[in-house]
Tab-separated table of C-alpha atoms in Angstrom:
chain	number	residue	atom	x	y	z
A	1	GLN	CA	88.165	136.924	35.829
A	2	VAL	CA	89.730	133.750	37.194
A	3	GLN	CA	91.629	131.298	35.052
A	4	LEU	CA	93.074	127.909	35.916
A	5	VAL	CA	95.669	126.320	33.661
A	6	GLU	CA	96.802	122.722	34.026
A	7	SER	CA	100.068	121.432	32.663
A	8	GLY	CA	102.281	118.379	32.858
A	9	GLY	CA	100.053	115.843	31.198
A	10	GLY	CA	101.357	113.431	28.630
A	11	LEU	CA	102.148	109.825	27.888
A	12	VAL	CA	103.770	107.630	30.507
A	13	GLN	CA	104.318	103.903	30.888
A	14	ALA	CA	102.490	101.909	33.526
A	15	GLY	CA	104.389	102.005	36.782
A	16	GLY	CA	105.865	105.367	35.958
A	17	SER	CA	105.329	108.798	37.441
A	18	LEU	CA	104.001	112.125	36.289
A	19	ARG	CA	103.584	115.503	37.951
A	20	LEU	CA	100.690	117.766	37.078
A	21	SER	CA	100.649	121.473	37.845
A	22	CYS	CA	97.837	123.984	38.076
A	23	ALA	CA	98.203	127.752	38.197
A	24	VAL	CA	95.446	130.179	39.129
A	25	SER	CA	95.528	133.667	37.670
A	26	GLY	CA	93.321	136.704	37.244
A	27	ARG	CA	91.209	138.086	40.058
A	28	THR	CA	92.794	137.788	43.480
A	29	LEU	CA	91.358	134.969	45.549
A	30	ARG	CA	92.087	134.040	49.151
A	31	SER	CA	91.544	131.033	51.372
A	32	TYR	CA	90.237	128.573	48.834
A	33	ALA	CA	90.608	124.853	48.538
A	34	MET	CA	91.842	123.259	45.351
A	35	GLY	CA	91.112	119.887	43.902
A	36	TRP	CA	91.953	117.544	41.087
A	37	PHE	CA	89.322	115.635	39.152
A	38	ARG	CA	89.492	113.351	36.163
A	39	GLN	CA	87.162	112.216	33.432
A	40	VAL	CA	87.154	109.553	30.742
A	41	PRO	CA	84.778	109.448	27.763
A	42	GLY	CA	81.337	108.199	28.702
A	43	LYS	CA	81.959	108.528	32.430
A	44	GLU	CA	81.195	111.184	35.009
A	45	ARG	CA	83.964	113.432	36.204
A	46	GLU	CA	85.329	111.981	39.429
A	47	PHE	CA	87.165	113.293	42.439
A	48	VAL	CA	90.866	112.507	42.675
A	49	ALA	CA	92.408	114.672	45.387
A	50	ALA	CA	91.918	117.967	47.203
A	51	ILE	CA	93.865	120.242	49.504
A	52	SER	CA	92.943	123.021	51.905
A	53	TRP	CA	94.228	126.573	51.644
A	54	SER	CA	96.812	125.975	54.351
A	55	GLY	CA	97.928	122.736	52.772
A	56	THR	CA	97.567	120.882	56.059
A	57	SER	CA	94.392	119.035	55.114
A	58	THR	CA	94.226	116.704	52.129
A	59	ALA	CA	91.806	114.142	50.782
A	60	TYR	CA	92.172	111.383	48.218
A	61	ALA	CA	89.956	109.036	46.316
A	62	ASN	CA	90.452	105.446	47.408
A	63	SER	CA	91.573	104.532	43.915
A	64	VAL	CA	94.633	106.791	44.123
A	65	LYS	CA	95.401	106.767	47.839
A	66	GLY	CA	99.008	105.861	48.458
A	67	ARG	CA	99.985	106.568	44.860
A	68	PHE	CA	99.084	110.232	44.306
A	69	THR	CA	100.107	113.242	46.371
A	70	ILE	CA	98.528	116.680	46.194
A	71	SER	CA	100.425	119.725	47.395
A	72	ARG	CA	100.502	123.488	47.214
A	73	GLY	CA	103.531	125.348	46.023
A	74	ASN	CA	105.282	128.099	47.917
A	75	VAL	CA	103.197	130.376	45.752
A	76	LYS	CA	99.701	129.602	47.004
A	77	ASN	CA	98.021	129.988	43.637
A	78	THR	CA	99.674	126.799	42.437
A	79	VAL	CA	98.835	123.202	43.177
A	80	TYR	CA	100.517	119.974	42.132
A	81	LEU	CA	99.497	116.385	41.725
A	82	GLU	CA	102.347	113.902	41.947
A	83	MET	CA	101.245	110.633	40.412
A	84	ASN	CA	103.261	107.498	41.066
A	85	SER	CA	102.811	103.837	40.195
A	86	LEU	CA	100.528	104.843	37.367
A	87	LYS	CA	98.074	102.330	35.965
A	88	ALA	CA	96.292	102.168	32.646
A	89	GLU	CA	93.040	102.965	34.430
A	90	ASP	CA	94.498	106.323	35.464
A	91	THR	CA	94.228	107.431	31.841
A	92	ALA	CA	91.900	110.432	31.734
A	93	VAL	CA	91.664	114.150	31.272
A	94	TYR	CA	92.691	115.722	34.557
A	95	TYR	CA	91.148	118.983	35.732
A	96	CYS	CA	92.066	121.289	38.567
A	97	ALA	CA	89.408	123.348	40.291
A	98	VAL	CA	88.877	125.995	42.965
A	99	ASP	CA	86.388	125.672	45.820
A	100	LEU	CA	85.727	129.040	47.442
A	101	VAL	CA	83.518	127.755	50.252
A	102	ALA	CA	85.353	124.490	50.938
A	103	ALA	CA	82.500	122.991	52.922
A	104	ASP	CA	83.118	119.603	51.308
A	105	ILE	CA	86.212	119.557	49.163
A	106	VAL	CA	85.599	116.077	47.779
A	107	THR	CA	82.254	117.023	46.213
A	108	ILE	CA	82.381	118.224	42.633
A	109	THR	CA	79.302	120.449	42.934
A	110	GLY	CA	81.090	122.698	45.418
A	111	TYR	CA	83.782	123.838	43.010
A	112	ASP	CA	83.502	127.278	41.449
A	113	TYR	CA	86.236	127.512	38.816
A	114	TRP	CA	87.705	124.904	36.510
A	115	GLY	CA	90.697	124.537	34.269
A	116	GLN	CA	90.601	123.295	30.704
A	117	GLY	CA	92.060	119.908	31.536
A	118	THR	CA	95.243	118.094	30.626
A	119	GLN	CA	95.404	114.639	29.083
A	120	VAL	CA	97.187	111.856	30.934
A	121	THR	CA	97.684	108.619	29.057
A	122	VAL	CA	99.204	105.574	30.737
A	123	SER	CA	100.393	102.850	28.406
A	124	SER	CA	100.589	99.210	29.423
């Protein structure tokens, strides 16, 4: 069994920063991409950022490019999302996910495992 657990969500003022973490546990997995997605009520879950297994390849949604940074920890079953210059429109539930095939790491349908989500609320 594979579990993903997000942490680090909370309330932050506009213009502030927040760091999300995701840890993968359970069955051993190798060479998988990881991504962050977010969802607000009434809207489809959308891509935020993704990173390759090596950490050398990253991708970002245009809406967060230049403000968010995705990275892998020294322990490869962890991934982080550093969020800076936060805006009210960044408010959402943020999910991390694992893509075993990694053919297209920005496409939600390619992801195999999902975390439970962590709430990020940006006040203005």
